[in-house]
PDB file of C-alpha atoms in Angstrom:
ATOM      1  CA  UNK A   1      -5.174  12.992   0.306  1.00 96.00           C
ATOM      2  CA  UNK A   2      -6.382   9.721   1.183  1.00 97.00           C
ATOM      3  CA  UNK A   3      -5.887   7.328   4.464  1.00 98.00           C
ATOM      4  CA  UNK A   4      -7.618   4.138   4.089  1.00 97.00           C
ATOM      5  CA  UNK A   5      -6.546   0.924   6.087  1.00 98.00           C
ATOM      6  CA  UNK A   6      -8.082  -2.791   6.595  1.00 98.00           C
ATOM      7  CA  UNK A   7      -8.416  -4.464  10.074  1.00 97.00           C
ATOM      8  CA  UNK A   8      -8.387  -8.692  10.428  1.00 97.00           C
ATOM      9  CA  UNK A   9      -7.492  -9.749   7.184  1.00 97.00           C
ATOM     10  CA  UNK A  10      -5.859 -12.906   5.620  1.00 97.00           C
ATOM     11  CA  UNK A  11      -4.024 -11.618   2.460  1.00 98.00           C
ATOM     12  CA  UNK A  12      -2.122 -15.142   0.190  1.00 97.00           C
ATOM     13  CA  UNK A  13       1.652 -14.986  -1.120  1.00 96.00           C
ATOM     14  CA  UNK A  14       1.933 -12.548  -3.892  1.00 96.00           C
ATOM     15  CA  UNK A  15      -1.491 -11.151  -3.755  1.00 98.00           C
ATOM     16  CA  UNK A  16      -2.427  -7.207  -3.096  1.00 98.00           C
ATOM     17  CA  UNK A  17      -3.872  -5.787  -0.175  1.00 98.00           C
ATOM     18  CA  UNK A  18      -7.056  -4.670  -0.011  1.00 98.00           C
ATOM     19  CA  UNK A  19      -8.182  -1.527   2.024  1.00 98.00           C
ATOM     20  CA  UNK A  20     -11.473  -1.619   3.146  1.00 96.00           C
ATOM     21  CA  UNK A  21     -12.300   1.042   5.097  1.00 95.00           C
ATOM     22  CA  UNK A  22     -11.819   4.752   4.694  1.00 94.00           C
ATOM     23  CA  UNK A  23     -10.400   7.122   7.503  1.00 94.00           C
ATOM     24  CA  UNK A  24      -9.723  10.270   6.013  1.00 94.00           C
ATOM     25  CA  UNK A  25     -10.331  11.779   2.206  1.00 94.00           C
ATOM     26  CA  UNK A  26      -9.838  15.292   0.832  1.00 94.00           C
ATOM     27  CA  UNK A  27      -9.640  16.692  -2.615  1.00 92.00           C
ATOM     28  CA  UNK A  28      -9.082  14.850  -5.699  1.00 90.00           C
ATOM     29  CA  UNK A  29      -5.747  13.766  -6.288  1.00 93.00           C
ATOM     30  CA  UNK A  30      -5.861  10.713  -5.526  1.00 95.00           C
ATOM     31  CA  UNK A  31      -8.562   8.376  -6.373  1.00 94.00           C
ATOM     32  CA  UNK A  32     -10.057   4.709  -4.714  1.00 95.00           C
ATOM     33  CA  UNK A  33     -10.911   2.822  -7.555  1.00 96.00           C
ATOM     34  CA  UNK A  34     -11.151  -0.369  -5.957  1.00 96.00           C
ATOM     35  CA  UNK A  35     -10.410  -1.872  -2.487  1.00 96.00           C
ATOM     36  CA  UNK A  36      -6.806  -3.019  -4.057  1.00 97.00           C
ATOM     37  CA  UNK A  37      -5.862   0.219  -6.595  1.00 97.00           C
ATOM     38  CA  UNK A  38      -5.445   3.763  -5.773  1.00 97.00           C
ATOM     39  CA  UNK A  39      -4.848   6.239  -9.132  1.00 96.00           C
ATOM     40  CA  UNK A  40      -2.800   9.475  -8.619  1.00 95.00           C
ATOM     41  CA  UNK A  41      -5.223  12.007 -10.679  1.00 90.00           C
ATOM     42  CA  UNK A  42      -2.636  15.205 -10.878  1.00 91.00           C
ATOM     43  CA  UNK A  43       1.160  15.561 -11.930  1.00 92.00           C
ATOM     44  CA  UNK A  44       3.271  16.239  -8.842  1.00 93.00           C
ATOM     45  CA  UNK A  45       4.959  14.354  -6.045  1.00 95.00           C
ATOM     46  CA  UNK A  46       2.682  12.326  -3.352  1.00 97.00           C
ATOM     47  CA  UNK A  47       4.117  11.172  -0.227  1.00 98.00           C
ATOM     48  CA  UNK A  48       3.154   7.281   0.659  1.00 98.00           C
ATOM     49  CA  UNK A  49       3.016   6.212   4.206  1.00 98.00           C
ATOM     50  CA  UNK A  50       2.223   2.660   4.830  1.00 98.00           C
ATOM     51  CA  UNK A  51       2.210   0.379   8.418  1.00 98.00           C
ATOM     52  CA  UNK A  52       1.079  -2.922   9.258  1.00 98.00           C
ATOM     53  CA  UNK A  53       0.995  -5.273  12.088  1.00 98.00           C
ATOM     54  CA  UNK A  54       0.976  -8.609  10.833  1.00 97.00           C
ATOM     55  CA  UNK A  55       1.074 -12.474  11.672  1.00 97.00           C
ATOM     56  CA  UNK A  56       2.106 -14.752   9.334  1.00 94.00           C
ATOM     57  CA  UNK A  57      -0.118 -17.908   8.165  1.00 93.00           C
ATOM     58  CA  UNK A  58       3.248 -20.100   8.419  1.00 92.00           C
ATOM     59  CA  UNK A  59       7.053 -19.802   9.170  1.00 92.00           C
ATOM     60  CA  UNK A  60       9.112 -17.480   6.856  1.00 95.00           C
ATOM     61  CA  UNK A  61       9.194 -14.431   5.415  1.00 97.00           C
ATOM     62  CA  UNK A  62       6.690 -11.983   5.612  1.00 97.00           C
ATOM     63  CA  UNK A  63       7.293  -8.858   3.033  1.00 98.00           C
ATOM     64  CA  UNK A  64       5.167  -6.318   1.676  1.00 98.00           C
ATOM     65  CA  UNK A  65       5.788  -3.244  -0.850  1.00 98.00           C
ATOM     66  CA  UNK A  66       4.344  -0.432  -3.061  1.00 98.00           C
ATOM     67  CA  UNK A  67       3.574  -1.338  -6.376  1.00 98.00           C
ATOM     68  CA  UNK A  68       3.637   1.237  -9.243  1.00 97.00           C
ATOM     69  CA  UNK A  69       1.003   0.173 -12.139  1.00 95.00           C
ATOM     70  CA  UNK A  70       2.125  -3.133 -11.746  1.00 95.00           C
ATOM     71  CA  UNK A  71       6.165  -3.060 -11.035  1.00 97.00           C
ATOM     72  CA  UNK A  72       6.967  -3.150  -6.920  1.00 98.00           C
ATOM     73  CA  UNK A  73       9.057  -0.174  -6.095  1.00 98.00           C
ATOM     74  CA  UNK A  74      12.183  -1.937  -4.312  1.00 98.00           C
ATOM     75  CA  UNK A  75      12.610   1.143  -1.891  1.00 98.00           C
ATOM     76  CA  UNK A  76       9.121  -0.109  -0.564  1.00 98.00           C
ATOM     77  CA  UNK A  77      10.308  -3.708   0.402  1.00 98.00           C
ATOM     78  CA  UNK A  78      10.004  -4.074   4.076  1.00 98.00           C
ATOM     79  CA  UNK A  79      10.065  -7.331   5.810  1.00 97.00           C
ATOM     80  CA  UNK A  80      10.587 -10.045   8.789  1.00 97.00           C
ATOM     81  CA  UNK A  81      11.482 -13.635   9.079  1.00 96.00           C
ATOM     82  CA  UNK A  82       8.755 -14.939  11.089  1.00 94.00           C
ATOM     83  CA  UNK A  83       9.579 -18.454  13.132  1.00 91.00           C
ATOM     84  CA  UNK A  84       6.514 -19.205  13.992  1.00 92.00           C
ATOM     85  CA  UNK A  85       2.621 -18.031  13.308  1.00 93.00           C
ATOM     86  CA  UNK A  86       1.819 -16.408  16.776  1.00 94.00           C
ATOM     87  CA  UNK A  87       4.128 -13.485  17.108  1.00 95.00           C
ATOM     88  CA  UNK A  88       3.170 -10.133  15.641  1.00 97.00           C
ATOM     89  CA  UNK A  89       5.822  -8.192  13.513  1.00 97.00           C
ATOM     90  CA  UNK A  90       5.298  -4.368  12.421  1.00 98.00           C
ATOM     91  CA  UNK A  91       6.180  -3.123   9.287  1.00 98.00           C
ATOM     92  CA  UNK A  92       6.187  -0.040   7.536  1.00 98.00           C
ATOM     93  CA  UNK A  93       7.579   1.932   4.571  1.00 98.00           C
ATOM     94  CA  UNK A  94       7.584   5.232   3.398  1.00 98.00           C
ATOM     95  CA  UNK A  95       8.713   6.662  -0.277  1.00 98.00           C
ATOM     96  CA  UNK A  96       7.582   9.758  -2.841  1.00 98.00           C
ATOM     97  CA  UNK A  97       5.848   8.793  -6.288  1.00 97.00           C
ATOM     98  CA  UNK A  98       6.217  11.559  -8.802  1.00 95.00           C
ATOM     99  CA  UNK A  99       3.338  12.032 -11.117  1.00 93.00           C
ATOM    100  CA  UNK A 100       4.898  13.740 -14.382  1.00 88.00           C
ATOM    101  CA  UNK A 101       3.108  16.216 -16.364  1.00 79.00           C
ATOM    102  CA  UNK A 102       0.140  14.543 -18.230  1.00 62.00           C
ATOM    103  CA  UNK A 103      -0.380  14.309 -21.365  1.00 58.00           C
ATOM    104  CA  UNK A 104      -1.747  11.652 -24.451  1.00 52.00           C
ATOM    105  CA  UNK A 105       0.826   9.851 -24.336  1.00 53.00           C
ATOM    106  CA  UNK A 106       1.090   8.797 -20.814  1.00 59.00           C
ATOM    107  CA  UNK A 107      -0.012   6.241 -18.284  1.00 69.00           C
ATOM    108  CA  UNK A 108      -2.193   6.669 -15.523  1.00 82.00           C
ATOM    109  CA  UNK A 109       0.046   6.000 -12.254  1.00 94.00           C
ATOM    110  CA  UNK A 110      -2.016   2.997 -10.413  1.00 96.00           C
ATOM    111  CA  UNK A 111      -0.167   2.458  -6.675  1.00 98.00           C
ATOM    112  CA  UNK A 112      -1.423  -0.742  -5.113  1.00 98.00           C
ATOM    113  CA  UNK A 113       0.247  -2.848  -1.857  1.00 98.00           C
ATOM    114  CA  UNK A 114       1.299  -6.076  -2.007  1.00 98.00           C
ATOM    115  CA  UNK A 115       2.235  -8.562   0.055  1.00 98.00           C
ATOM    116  CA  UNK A 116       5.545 -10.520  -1.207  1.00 96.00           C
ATOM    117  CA  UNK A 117       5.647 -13.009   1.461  1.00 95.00           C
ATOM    118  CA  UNK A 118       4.220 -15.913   2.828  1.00 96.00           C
ATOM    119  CA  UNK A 119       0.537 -15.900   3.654  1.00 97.00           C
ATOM    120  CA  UNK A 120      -0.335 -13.546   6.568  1.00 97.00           C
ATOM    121  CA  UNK A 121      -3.102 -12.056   8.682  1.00 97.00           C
ATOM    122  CA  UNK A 122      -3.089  -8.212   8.812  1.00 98.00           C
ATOM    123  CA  UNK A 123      -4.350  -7.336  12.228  1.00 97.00           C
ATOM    124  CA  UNK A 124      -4.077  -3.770  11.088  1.00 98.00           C
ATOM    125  CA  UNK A 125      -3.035  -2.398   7.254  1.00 98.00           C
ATOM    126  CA  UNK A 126      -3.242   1.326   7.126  1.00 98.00           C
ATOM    127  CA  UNK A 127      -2.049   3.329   4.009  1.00 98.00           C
ATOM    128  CA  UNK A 128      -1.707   7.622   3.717  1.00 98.00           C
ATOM    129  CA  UNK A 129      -0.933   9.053   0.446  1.00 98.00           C
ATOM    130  CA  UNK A 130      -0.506  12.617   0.326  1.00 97.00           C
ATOM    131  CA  UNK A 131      -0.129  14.751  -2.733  1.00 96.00           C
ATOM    132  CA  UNK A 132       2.902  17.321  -1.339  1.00 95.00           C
TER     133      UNK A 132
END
């Protein structure tokens, strides 16, 4: 288990989020590798939690999602149409990743967050994932 989340951050159009600081971390299955990619280490099925409170740079829509080594899982998508670049929206999204058997022929499983929209500030990012 892992819950990491970021505070006062300005995140561009179609770049991931990074988490940089660390709330909570036990065991092993699921691995920080940077401030942007998380690795699910064992097979099974991990729950992912994510919320955000967010401001966008400029009018439009703000959108953010779980990507899976590279390909955004469209169950993830959540989003707003922001008018303006005061108000605060909340987002969130919440979806199971299975992590099949392992073996030499498959692919790590790399989980990131992106953010789909237009620029925004993240007043507060925080992501849970939680091998069931």
């Amino acid at each position: 288990m892992i819950e990491t989340y970021s505070t006062d951050i300005t995140v561009a159009s179609g770049s991931i989020i990074p988490f940089n600081l660390l709330a909570n971390s036990k065991g092993c299955s699921v691995k920080k590798l940077s401030t942007t990619m998380f690795r699910l280490n064992a097979p099974g099925i991990y729950k992912i939690d994510c919320s955000a409170s967010v401001v966008g740079s400029a009018a439009g829509e703000i959108e953010i999602g779980l990507t899976k080594n590279g390909s955004v899982l469209p169950q993830t998508l959540a989003s707003v149409t922001a008018a303006n670049t005061t108000s605060v929206y909340n987002l969130s999204f919440s979806t199971c990743v299975i992590v099949p058997n392992a073996c030499c022929c498959s692919d790590d499983v790399i989980i990131s967050v992106i953010n789909n929209g237009v620029g925004s500030v993240f007043n507060n990012i925080d992501l849970l994932v939680t091998k069931l």
